[in-house]
Amino acid sequence: MAPVTSGYTRIQIILHWAIALLILFQFVGSEAIEGFVSDIGITTASSSETIPLLVRAHVIAGLLTFALMLARVSMRFLKGAPALPKDEDPKLKMAAHATHGILYLALLLTPISGALAWFGQIELADTAHLVLKTVLILFVGLHIAAALYHQFVLKNGLIKRMMKAG
Ligand code: HEM
């Protein structure tokens, strides 16, 4: 069991926001790689002689996301995380744990499926990558909505936990 702490560490906070930025970049820039792959097919895309810069950037950002996620998961097990607020509705606590778990899983599996599709030229991995992307969009949306709900409706200052090491 990972330890329960008084707050996230500075490195955990930096990793959270660095990965959030990378994911934003991947969502915004994914049209380039989707267009490129649909034009020439996943089985030849990575061996093409003219790979556009934005397509290369998507692959590199995906590899970086995976590396940062490995560091993040290790820190989560070694350093732990703070407990959710005591007065939080048990149903909301369960939803938060489930959302975080799904986000962790999707953030690991999305780059893995992307790498298998790109470097392994595997069509099934390409399909899985697109499904995982949709899962990520849904759960990142839910996660941001929950953070805003805590901030502006419950007003319990939860966002501070991801801003300042505790
Ligand atoms: C405006 C954007 C975002 C805000 C305001 C935000 C806010 C937060 C806050 C306040 C927490 C701590 C919750 C707690 O202490 O219980 C948290 C945790 C987390 N966030 Fe975000 N987040 C944002 C974007 C993202 C994105 C884009 C991702 C995924 C790429 C993400 C993934 C996670 C995960 C997995 C955790 C759980 C950390 C853990 O307990 O190990 N967040 N976020």
Short mmCIF file of N, CA and C and ligand atoms in Angstrom, two decimals:
data_model
loop_
_atom_site.label_atom_id
_atom_site.label_comp_id
_atom_site.label_asym_id
_atom_site.label_seq_id
_atom_site.Cartn_x
_atom_site.Cartn_y
_atom_site.Cartn_z
N MET A 1 0.84 -1.22 0.00
CA MET A 1 0.00 0.00 0.00
C MET A 1 0.87 1.26 0.00
N ALA A 2 0.56 2.22 -0.87
CA ALA A 2 1.31 3.49 -0.89
C ALA A 2 0.98 4.29 0.37
N PRO A 3 1.97 4.99 0.95
CA PRO A 3 1.71 5.75 2.17
C PRO A 3 0.74 6.94 1.94
N VAL A 4 -0.01 7.28 3.02
CA VAL A 4 -0.87 8.47 2.95
C VAL A 4 -0.04 9.65 3.49
N THR A 5 0.06 10.72 2.70
CA THR A 5 0.94 11.84 3.07
C THR A 5 0.12 13.09 3.41
N SER A 6 0.85 14.15 3.83
CA SER A 6 0.13 15.40 4.14
C SER A 6 -0.10 16.22 2.87
N GLY A 7 0.57 15.85 1.78
CA GLY A 7 0.39 16.59 0.52
C GLY A 7 1.25 15.99 -0.58
N TYR A 8 1.02 16.44 -1.81
CA TYR A 8 1.86 15.97 -2.93
C TYR A 8 3.24 16.62 -2.81
N THR A 9 4.29 15.91 -3.27
CA THR A 9 5.64 16.50 -3.26
C THR A 9 5.76 17.44 -4.45
N ARG A 10 6.82 18.28 -4.40
CA ARG A 10 7.05 19.23 -5.50
C ARG A 10 7.22 18.47 -6.83
N ILE A 11 7.94 17.34 -6.79
CA ILE A 11 8.16 16.59 -8.04
C ILE A 11 6.83 16.02 -8.55
N GLN A 12 5.98 15.53 -7.64
CA GLN A 12 4.67 15.00 -8.08
C GLN A 12 3.85 16.11 -8.74
N ILE A 13 3.93 17.31 -8.18
CA ILE A 13 3.16 18.44 -8.75
C ILE A 13 3.71 18.83 -10.13
N ILE A 14 5.05 18.88 -10.23
CA ILE A 14 5.65 19.23 -11.53
C ILE A 14 5.27 18.17 -12.58
N LEU A 15 5.32 16.89 -12.16
CA LEU A 15 4.96 15.82 -13.11
C LEU A 15 3.50 15.94 -13.54
N HIS A 16 2.59 16.23 -12.58
CA HIS A 16 1.16 16.37 -12.92
C HIS A 16 0.96 17.41 -14.02
N TRP A 17 1.59 18.62 -13.83
CA TRP A 17 1.34 19.70 -14.79
C TRP A 17 2.12 19.50 -16.08
N ALA A 18 3.31 18.88 -16.01
CA ALA A 18 4.06 18.62 -17.25
C ALA A 18 3.28 17.63 -18.12
N ILE A 19 2.73 16.59 -17.48
CA ILE A 19 1.97 15.59 -18.25
C ILE A 19 0.67 16.21 -18.77
N ALA A 20 0.02 17.06 -17.96
CA ALA A 20 -1.21 17.73 -18.42
C ALA A 20 -0.91 18.56 -19.68
N LEU A 21 0.25 19.27 -19.68
CA LEU A 21 0.61 20.10 -20.85
C LEU A 21 0.88 19.22 -22.07
N LEU A 22 1.59 18.11 -21.85
CA LEU A 22 1.89 17.20 -22.97
C LEU A 22 0.59 16.65 -23.56
N ILE A 23 -0.37 16.30 -22.68
CA ILE A 23 -1.64 15.73 -23.16
C ILE A 23 -2.41 16.79 -23.96
N LEU A 24 -2.38 18.02 -23.46
CA LEU A 24 -3.05 19.12 -24.18
C LEU A 24 -2.44 19.25 -25.58
N PHE A 25 -1.09 19.22 -25.63
CA PHE A 25 -0.39 19.33 -26.91
C PHE A 25 -0.80 18.17 -27.84
N GLN A 26 -0.90 16.96 -27.28
CA GLN A 26 -1.26 15.79 -28.10
C GLN A 26 -2.68 15.91 -28.66
N PHE A 27 -3.61 16.40 -27.82
CA PHE A 27 -5.00 16.54 -28.29
C PHE A 27 -5.08 17.60 -29.38
N VAL A 28 -4.43 18.75 -29.12
CA VAL A 28 -4.54 19.86 -30.07
C VAL A 28 -3.85 19.51 -31.39
N GLY A 29 -2.69 18.81 -31.30
CA GLY A 29 -1.91 18.56 -32.50
C GLY A 29 -2.16 17.22 -33.17
N SER A 30 -3.14 16.44 -32.67
CA SER A 30 -3.28 15.07 -33.18
C SER A 30 -3.82 15.01 -34.61
N GLU A 31 -4.43 16.13 -35.10
CA GLU A 31 -4.95 16.13 -36.47
C GLU A 31 -3.85 15.82 -37.48
N ALA A 32 -2.63 16.35 -37.21
CA ALA A 32 -1.52 16.17 -38.16
C ALA A 32 -1.21 14.68 -38.33
N ILE A 33 -1.08 13.95 -37.22
CA ILE A 33 -0.70 12.52 -37.34
C ILE A 33 -1.89 11.71 -37.85
N GLU A 34 -3.13 12.10 -37.45
CA GLU A 34 -4.30 11.36 -37.93
C GLU A 34 -4.43 11.50 -39.45
N GLY A 35 -4.20 12.71 -39.97
CA GLY A 35 -4.28 12.94 -41.42
C GLY A 35 -3.20 12.17 -42.15
N PHE A 36 -1.97 12.24 -41.61
CA PHE A 36 -0.82 11.58 -42.23
C PHE A 36 -1.05 10.06 -42.30
N VAL A 37 -1.49 9.48 -41.16
CA VAL A 37 -1.70 8.02 -41.12
C VAL A 37 -2.87 7.62 -42.02
N SER A 38 -3.93 8.44 -42.05
CA SER A 38 -5.06 8.03 -42.89
C SER A 38 -4.70 8.16 -44.38
N ASP A 39 -3.75 9.04 -44.72
CA ASP A 39 -3.32 9.17 -46.12
C ASP A 39 -2.46 7.99 -46.57
N ILE A 40 -1.47 7.59 -45.73
CA ILE A 40 -0.54 6.56 -46.23
C ILE A 40 -0.64 5.23 -45.50
N GLY A 41 -1.43 5.18 -44.41
CA GLY A 41 -1.63 3.91 -43.70
C GLY A 41 -0.58 3.69 -42.61
N ILE A 42 -1.00 3.06 -41.50
CA ILE A 42 -0.11 2.89 -40.35
C ILE A 42 1.05 1.92 -40.65
N THR A 43 0.84 1.01 -41.61
CA THR A 43 1.88 0.00 -41.85
C THR A 43 3.07 0.58 -42.62
N THR A 44 2.91 1.80 -43.17
CA THR A 44 4.05 2.40 -43.88
C THR A 44 4.44 3.76 -43.32
N ALA A 45 3.60 4.29 -42.39
CA ALA A 45 3.79 5.68 -41.94
C ALA A 45 5.19 5.95 -41.38
N SER A 46 5.68 5.08 -40.46
CA SER A 46 6.95 5.39 -39.79
C SER A 46 8.15 5.19 -40.71
N SER A 47 7.97 4.43 -41.82
CA SER A 47 9.11 4.24 -42.72
C SER A 47 9.08 5.24 -43.90
N SER A 48 8.09 6.16 -43.87
CA SER A 48 8.02 7.16 -44.94
C SER A 48 9.24 8.09 -44.91
N GLU A 49 9.63 8.58 -46.08
CA GLU A 49 10.82 9.45 -46.12
C GLU A 49 10.52 10.88 -45.72
N THR A 50 9.24 11.26 -45.84
CA THR A 50 8.88 12.65 -45.49
C THR A 50 7.83 12.66 -44.38
N ILE A 51 8.31 12.67 -43.16
CA ILE A 51 7.40 12.71 -42.00
C ILE A 51 7.32 14.16 -41.52
N PRO A 52 6.11 14.77 -41.57
CA PRO A 52 5.98 16.18 -41.16
C PRO A 52 6.42 16.41 -39.70
N LEU A 53 6.89 17.61 -39.43
CA LEU A 53 7.42 17.96 -38.11
C LEU A 53 6.41 17.71 -36.98
N LEU A 54 5.14 18.10 -37.23
CA LEU A 54 4.11 17.93 -36.18
C LEU A 54 3.86 16.46 -35.87
N VAL A 55 4.05 15.61 -36.89
CA VAL A 55 3.87 14.17 -36.70
C VAL A 55 5.01 13.63 -35.83
N ARG A 56 6.25 14.05 -36.15
CA ARG A 56 7.41 13.65 -35.32
C ARG A 56 7.21 14.14 -33.89
N ALA A 57 6.71 15.38 -33.76
CA ALA A 57 6.52 15.96 -32.41
C ALA A 57 5.52 15.13 -31.60
N HIS A 58 4.47 14.62 -32.28
CA HIS A 58 3.47 13.81 -31.58
C HIS A 58 4.12 12.53 -31.03
N VAL A 59 4.96 11.91 -31.85
CA VAL A 59 5.62 10.66 -31.43
C VAL A 59 6.56 10.93 -30.25
N ILE A 60 7.34 12.01 -30.37
CA ILE A 60 8.31 12.33 -29.29
C ILE A 60 7.57 12.70 -28.00
N ALA A 61 6.50 13.50 -28.13
CA ALA A 61 5.73 13.89 -26.93
C ALA A 61 5.10 12.66 -26.29
N GLY A 62 4.69 11.68 -27.10
CA GLY A 62 4.10 10.44 -26.56
C GLY A 62 5.13 9.64 -25.77
N LEU A 63 6.36 9.55 -26.32
CA LEU A 63 7.43 8.82 -25.62
C LEU A 63 7.78 9.52 -24.30
N LEU A 64 7.80 10.86 -24.38
CA LEU A 64 8.11 11.65 -23.18
C LEU A 64 7.02 11.45 -22.11
N THR A 65 5.77 11.46 -22.56
CA THR A 65 4.65 11.25 -21.63
C THR A 65 4.83 9.91 -20.91
N PHE A 66 5.19 8.87 -21.68
CA PHE A 66 5.35 7.54 -21.09
C PHE A 66 6.48 7.55 -20.05
N ALA A 67 7.61 8.18 -20.40
CA ALA A 67 8.75 8.22 -19.47
C ALA A 67 8.34 8.96 -18.18
N LEU A 68 7.64 10.10 -18.34
CA LEU A 68 7.23 10.87 -17.16
C LEU A 68 6.20 10.10 -16.33
N MET A 69 5.34 9.33 -17.03
CA MET A 69 4.35 8.52 -16.31
C MET A 69 5.02 7.42 -15.49
N LEU A 70 6.11 6.84 -16.02
CA LEU A 70 6.82 5.80 -15.25
C LEU A 70 7.36 6.42 -13.96
N ALA A 71 7.92 7.64 -14.08
CA ALA A 71 8.44 8.33 -12.90
C ALA A 71 7.28 8.63 -11.94
N ARG A 72 6.13 9.02 -12.50
CA ARG A 72 4.99 9.41 -11.67
C ARG A 72 4.41 8.22 -10.91
N VAL A 73 4.28 7.10 -11.62
CA VAL A 73 3.72 5.91 -10.97
C VAL A 73 4.69 5.43 -9.87
N SER A 74 6.00 5.47 -10.14
CA SER A 74 6.97 5.05 -9.13
C SER A 74 6.84 5.94 -7.89
N MET A 75 6.72 7.27 -8.13
CA MET A 75 6.62 8.20 -7.00
C MET A 75 5.33 7.96 -6.21
N ARG A 76 4.27 7.60 -6.95
CA ARG A 76 2.96 7.37 -6.31
C ARG A 76 3.06 6.20 -5.34
N PHE A 77 3.82 5.14 -5.75
CA PHE A 77 3.96 3.97 -4.88
C PHE A 77 4.96 4.23 -3.76
N LEU A 78 6.05 4.96 -4.08
CA LEU A 78 7.09 5.17 -3.08
C LEU A 78 6.71 6.27 -2.09
N LYS A 79 6.22 7.39 -2.60
CA LYS A 79 5.93 8.56 -1.75
C LYS A 79 4.48 8.61 -1.30
N GLY A 80 3.57 7.98 -2.07
CA GLY A 80 2.15 8.01 -1.71
C GLY A 80 1.44 9.27 -2.18
N ALA A 81 0.28 9.55 -1.56
CA ALA A 81 -0.53 10.72 -1.93
C ALA A 81 -1.38 11.10 -0.73
N PRO A 82 -1.85 12.36 -0.68
CA PRO A 82 -2.71 12.75 0.45
C PRO A 82 -4.09 12.08 0.36
N ALA A 83 -4.72 11.87 1.53
CA ALA A 83 -6.09 11.33 1.54
C ALA A 83 -7.03 12.40 1.00
N LEU A 84 -8.17 11.97 0.48
CA LEU A 84 -9.17 12.96 0.03
C LEU A 84 -9.75 13.66 1.26
N PRO A 85 -10.31 14.88 1.09
CA PRO A 85 -10.84 15.60 2.26
C PRO A 85 -11.79 14.73 3.08
N LYS A 86 -11.65 14.81 4.43
CA LYS A 86 -12.42 13.95 5.36
C LYS A 86 -13.93 14.06 5.16
N ASP A 87 -14.40 15.31 4.94
CA ASP A 87 -15.85 15.52 4.87
C ASP A 87 -16.42 15.27 3.47
N GLU A 88 -15.59 14.75 2.57
CA GLU A 88 -16.06 14.48 1.19
C GLU A 88 -17.08 13.33 1.19
N ASP A 89 -18.15 13.50 0.42
CA ASP A 89 -19.16 12.44 0.26
C ASP A 89 -18.47 11.14 -0.19
N PRO A 90 -18.74 9.98 0.50
CA PRO A 90 -18.07 8.72 0.14
C PRO A 90 -18.22 8.37 -1.35
N LYS A 91 -19.39 8.74 -1.93
CA LYS A 91 -19.60 8.42 -3.36
C LYS A 91 -18.63 9.24 -4.23
N LEU A 92 -18.43 10.51 -3.84
CA LEU A 92 -17.49 11.36 -4.59
C LEU A 92 -16.06 10.85 -4.43
N LYS A 93 -15.75 10.32 -3.19
CA LYS A 93 -14.41 9.77 -2.96
C LYS A 93 -14.17 8.59 -3.88
N MET A 94 -15.20 7.71 -3.96
CA MET A 94 -15.06 6.53 -4.82
C MET A 94 -14.86 6.95 -6.27
N ALA A 95 -15.67 7.96 -6.70
CA ALA A 95 -15.58 8.45 -8.08
C ALA A 95 -14.19 9.03 -8.35
N ALA A 96 -13.63 9.76 -7.34
CA ALA A 96 -12.30 10.37 -7.52
C ALA A 96 -11.24 9.28 -7.66
N HIS A 97 -11.31 8.25 -6.77
CA HIS A 97 -10.31 7.16 -6.86
C HIS A 97 -10.40 6.45 -8.21
N ALA A 98 -11.66 6.19 -8.64
CA ALA A 98 -11.85 5.48 -9.92
C ALA A 98 -11.32 6.34 -11.08
N THR A 99 -11.64 7.65 -11.06
CA THR A 99 -11.19 8.53 -12.14
C THR A 99 -9.66 8.59 -12.19
N HIS A 100 -9.01 8.74 -11.01
CA HIS A 100 -7.55 8.81 -10.99
C HIS A 100 -6.94 7.49 -11.50
N GLY A 101 -7.53 6.35 -11.07
CA GLY A 101 -7.03 5.03 -11.50
C GLY A 101 -7.13 4.89 -13.02
N ILE A 102 -8.30 5.27 -13.56
CA ILE A 102 -8.50 5.15 -15.01
C ILE A 102 -7.54 6.08 -15.75
N LEU A 103 -7.34 7.30 -15.19
CA LEU A 103 -6.41 8.24 -15.84
C LEU A 103 -5.00 7.66 -15.86
N TYR A 104 -4.56 7.10 -14.74
CA TYR A 104 -3.21 6.51 -14.70
C TYR A 104 -3.08 5.42 -15.77
N LEU A 105 -4.08 4.53 -15.80
CA LEU A 105 -4.03 3.41 -16.74
C LEU A 105 -4.02 3.91 -18.19
N ALA A 106 -4.94 4.86 -18.48
CA ALA A 106 -5.04 5.37 -19.86
C ALA A 106 -3.77 6.14 -20.25
N LEU A 107 -3.16 6.83 -19.26
CA LEU A 107 -1.94 7.61 -19.57
C LEU A 107 -0.75 6.69 -19.83
N LEU A 108 -0.80 5.46 -19.33
CA LEU A 108 0.27 4.49 -19.63
C LEU A 108 -0.03 3.76 -20.95
N LEU A 109 -1.31 3.33 -21.09
CA LEU A 109 -1.65 2.51 -22.26
C LEU A 109 -1.71 3.30 -23.56
N THR A 110 -2.07 4.59 -23.48
CA THR A 110 -2.18 5.37 -24.73
C THR A 110 -0.81 5.49 -25.42
N PRO A 111 0.26 5.90 -24.70
CA PRO A 111 1.57 5.93 -25.40
C PRO A 111 2.06 4.54 -25.82
N ILE A 112 1.77 3.50 -25.01
CA ILE A 112 2.22 2.14 -25.39
C ILE A 112 1.56 1.73 -26.71
N SER A 113 0.22 1.94 -26.81
CA SER A 113 -0.49 1.53 -28.03
C SER A 113 -0.01 2.39 -29.21
N GLY A 114 0.27 3.67 -28.95
CA GLY A 114 0.76 4.55 -30.02
C GLY A 114 2.12 4.08 -30.53
N ALA A 115 3.01 3.70 -29.59
CA ALA A 115 4.35 3.24 -30.00
C ALA A 115 4.26 1.93 -30.77
N LEU A 116 3.36 1.02 -30.31
CA LEU A 116 3.21 -0.25 -31.03
C LEU A 116 2.66 -0.01 -32.44
N ALA A 117 1.72 0.95 -32.54
CA ALA A 117 1.15 1.26 -33.86
C ALA A 117 2.22 1.86 -34.77
N TRP A 118 2.98 2.84 -34.23
CA TRP A 118 3.94 3.59 -35.06
C TRP A 118 5.18 2.76 -35.39
N PHE A 119 5.87 2.26 -34.33
CA PHE A 119 7.13 1.55 -34.57
C PHE A 119 6.88 0.10 -35.00
N GLY A 120 5.79 -0.53 -34.46
CA GLY A 120 5.51 -1.93 -34.81
C GLY A 120 4.62 -2.04 -36.03
N GLN A 121 4.05 -0.91 -36.49
CA GLN A 121 3.17 -0.86 -37.66
C GLN A 121 2.00 -1.85 -37.52
N ILE A 122 1.40 -1.84 -36.31
CA ILE A 122 0.33 -2.80 -36.00
C ILE A 122 -1.03 -2.07 -36.04
N GLU A 123 -1.91 -2.51 -36.93
CA GLU A 123 -3.20 -1.80 -37.11
C GLU A 123 -4.08 -1.87 -35.87
N LEU A 124 -4.07 -3.04 -35.20
CA LEU A 124 -4.91 -3.21 -34.00
C LEU A 124 -4.49 -2.21 -32.91
N ALA A 125 -3.18 -2.00 -32.81
CA ALA A 125 -2.67 -1.05 -31.81
C ALA A 125 -3.13 0.37 -32.17
N ASP A 126 -3.21 0.67 -33.46
CA ASP A 126 -3.66 1.98 -33.93
C ASP A 126 -5.13 2.20 -33.52
N THR A 127 -5.94 1.13 -33.68
CA THR A 127 -7.36 1.23 -33.30
C THR A 127 -7.45 1.43 -31.77
N ALA A 128 -6.66 0.63 -31.02
CA ALA A 128 -6.68 0.75 -29.56
C ALA A 128 -6.27 2.16 -29.14
N HIS A 129 -5.30 2.73 -29.85
CA HIS A 129 -4.80 4.08 -29.54
C HIS A 129 -5.93 5.11 -29.67
N LEU A 130 -6.74 4.97 -30.71
CA LEU A 130 -7.84 5.93 -30.92
C LEU A 130 -8.93 5.76 -29.87
N VAL A 131 -9.18 4.49 -29.46
CA VAL A 131 -10.19 4.24 -28.41
C VAL A 131 -9.69 4.85 -27.09
N LEU A 132 -8.39 4.60 -26.79
CA LEU A 132 -7.82 5.11 -25.54
C LEU A 132 -7.80 6.64 -25.51
N LYS A 133 -7.61 7.24 -26.67
CA LYS A 133 -7.62 8.70 -26.77
C LYS A 133 -9.00 9.23 -26.35
N THR A 134 -10.07 8.54 -26.80
CA THR A 134 -11.42 8.96 -26.45
C THR A 134 -11.66 8.79 -24.95
N VAL A 135 -11.16 7.66 -24.40
CA VAL A 135 -11.29 7.43 -22.95
C VAL A 135 -10.61 8.58 -22.20
N LEU A 136 -9.40 8.94 -22.66
CA LEU A 136 -8.65 10.02 -22.01
C LEU A 136 -9.41 11.34 -22.06
N ILE A 137 -9.97 11.66 -23.24
CA ILE A 137 -10.71 12.92 -23.38
C ILE A 137 -11.86 12.95 -22.37
N LEU A 138 -12.61 11.82 -22.28
CA LEU A 138 -13.76 11.77 -21.37
C LEU A 138 -13.34 11.95 -19.92
N PHE A 139 -12.28 11.20 -19.52
CA PHE A 139 -11.90 11.23 -18.11
C PHE A 139 -11.11 12.49 -17.72
N VAL A 140 -10.36 13.05 -18.67
CA VAL A 140 -9.69 14.32 -18.37
C VAL A 140 -10.78 15.39 -18.19
N GLY A 141 -11.82 15.34 -19.04
CA GLY A 141 -12.93 16.30 -18.94
C GLY A 141 -13.62 16.18 -17.59
N LEU A 142 -13.89 14.93 -17.18
CA LEU A 142 -14.55 14.66 -15.90
C LEU A 142 -13.68 15.16 -14.74
N HIS A 143 -12.37 14.89 -14.86
CA HIS A 143 -11.40 15.27 -13.82
C HIS A 143 -11.35 16.80 -13.67
N ILE A 144 -11.31 17.51 -14.79
CA ILE A 144 -11.25 18.97 -14.72
C ILE A 144 -12.57 19.53 -14.15
N ALA A 145 -13.70 18.92 -14.58
CA ALA A 145 -15.00 19.36 -14.06
C ALA A 145 -15.04 19.15 -12.54
N ALA A 146 -14.50 18.00 -12.07
CA ALA A 146 -14.51 17.72 -10.62
C ALA A 146 -13.63 18.72 -9.87
N ALA A 147 -12.46 19.05 -10.47
CA ALA A 147 -11.56 20.01 -9.82
C ALA A 147 -12.26 21.37 -9.69
N LEU A 148 -12.98 21.77 -10.76
CA LEU A 148 -13.67 23.06 -10.73
C LEU A 148 -14.85 23.04 -9.75
N TYR A 149 -15.54 21.89 -9.67
CA TYR A 149 -16.66 21.72 -8.72
C TYR A 149 -16.14 21.90 -7.28
N HIS A 150 -14.99 21.27 -6.98
CA HIS A 150 -14.42 21.40 -5.63
C HIS A 150 -14.03 22.86 -5.35
N GLN A 151 -13.49 23.51 -6.38
CA GLN A 151 -12.99 24.87 -6.21
C GLN A 151 -14.13 25.88 -6.03
N PHE A 152 -15.14 25.79 -6.92
CA PHE A 152 -16.13 26.87 -6.96
C PHE A 152 -17.46 26.53 -6.29
N VAL A 153 -17.80 25.25 -6.14
CA VAL A 153 -19.07 24.89 -5.49
C VAL A 153 -18.81 24.47 -4.04
N LEU A 154 -17.93 23.48 -3.84
CA LEU A 154 -17.63 23.05 -2.46
C LEU A 154 -16.68 24.03 -1.76
N LYS A 155 -15.97 24.80 -2.56
CA LYS A 155 -15.01 25.81 -2.05
C LYS A 155 -14.07 25.25 -0.98
N ASN A 156 -13.53 24.06 -1.24
CA ASN A 156 -12.63 23.47 -0.23
C ASN A 156 -11.14 23.60 -0.61
N GLY A 157 -10.86 24.41 -1.61
CA GLY A 157 -9.46 24.70 -1.96
C GLY A 157 -8.66 23.49 -2.41
N LEU A 158 -9.33 22.49 -3.00
CA LEU A 158 -8.63 21.26 -3.40
C LEU A 158 -7.51 21.52 -4.41
N ILE A 159 -7.72 22.50 -5.30
CA ILE A 159 -6.74 22.75 -6.36
C ILE A 159 -5.37 23.13 -5.77
N LYS A 160 -5.40 23.75 -4.57
CA LYS A 160 -4.13 24.14 -3.91
C LYS A 160 -3.24 22.93 -3.68
N ARG A 161 -3.87 21.74 -3.49
CA ARG A 161 -3.06 20.53 -3.24
C ARG A 161 -2.17 20.20 -4.43
N MET A 162 -2.58 20.64 -5.63
CA MET A 162 -1.77 20.37 -6.83
C MET A 162 -0.97 21.62 -7.23
N MET A 163 -0.91 22.61 -6.36
CA MET A 163 -0.17 23.85 -6.66
C MET A 163 1.03 23.99 -5.73
N LYS A 164 0.86 23.55 -4.49
CA LYS A 164 1.87 23.82 -3.46
C LYS A 164 2.19 22.51 -2.76
N ALA A 165 3.50 22.19 -2.69
CA ALA A 165 3.90 20.94 -2.03
C ALA A 165 3.50 20.98 -0.56
N GLY A 166 3.07 19.83 -0.04
CA GLY A 166 2.62 19.82 1.37
C GLY A 166 3.38 18.79 2.20
C1 HEM B 1 -7.15 22.29 -15.55
C2 HEM B 1 -6.64 21.07 -15.49
C3 HEM B 1 -6.44 20.28 -14.22
C4 HEM B 1 -6.68 20.58 -12.92
C5 HEM B 1 -7.26 21.86 -12.34
C6 HEM B 1 -6.29 19.44 -12.12
C7 HEM B 1 -6.34 19.37 -10.75
C8 HEM B 1 -5.98 18.28 -9.97
C9 HEM B 1 -5.99 18.24 -8.54
C10 HEM B 1 -6.43 19.38 -7.63
C11 HEM B 1 -5.59 17.01 -8.16
C12 HEM B 1 -5.42 16.50 -6.73
C13 HEM B 1 -6.68 15.81 -6.28
C14 HEM B 1 -6.52 15.39 -4.83
O1 HEM B 1 -5.73 15.97 -4.12
O2 HEM B 1 -7.18 14.45 -4.44
C15 HEM B 1 -5.30 16.25 -9.35
C16 HEM B 1 -4.88 14.94 -9.38
C17 HEM B 1 -4.67 14.20 -10.51
N1 HEM B 1 -4.73 14.69 -11.81
FE1 HEM B 1 -5.23 16.58 -12.36
N2 HEM B 1 -5.83 18.46 -12.94
C18 HEM B 1 -5.90 18.93 -14.24
C19 HEM B 1 -5.52 18.27 -15.37
C20 HEM B 1 -5.16 16.96 -15.41
C21 HEM B 1 -4.87 16.23 -16.62
C22 HEM B 1 -4.93 16.82 -18.04
C23 HEM B 1 -4.57 14.96 -16.23
C24 HEM B 1 -4.19 13.83 -17.11
C25 HEM B 1 -3.37 13.99 -18.09
C26 HEM B 1 -4.65 14.88 -14.80
C27 HEM B 1 -4.42 13.73 -14.05
C28 HEM B 1 -4.48 13.65 -12.67
C29 HEM B 1 -4.27 12.43 -11.89
C30 HEM B 1 -3.98 11.04 -12.45
C31 HEM B 1 -4.38 12.78 -10.55
C32 HEM B 1 -4.25 11.86 -9.35
C33 HEM B 1 -2.94 12.10 -8.65
C34 HEM B 1 -2.74 11.12 -7.50
O3 HEM B 1 -3.44 11.22 -6.50
O4 HEM B 1 -1.87 10.28 -7.64
N3 HEM B 1 -5.00 16.11 -14.32
N4 HEM B 1 -5.53 17.06 -10.45
#
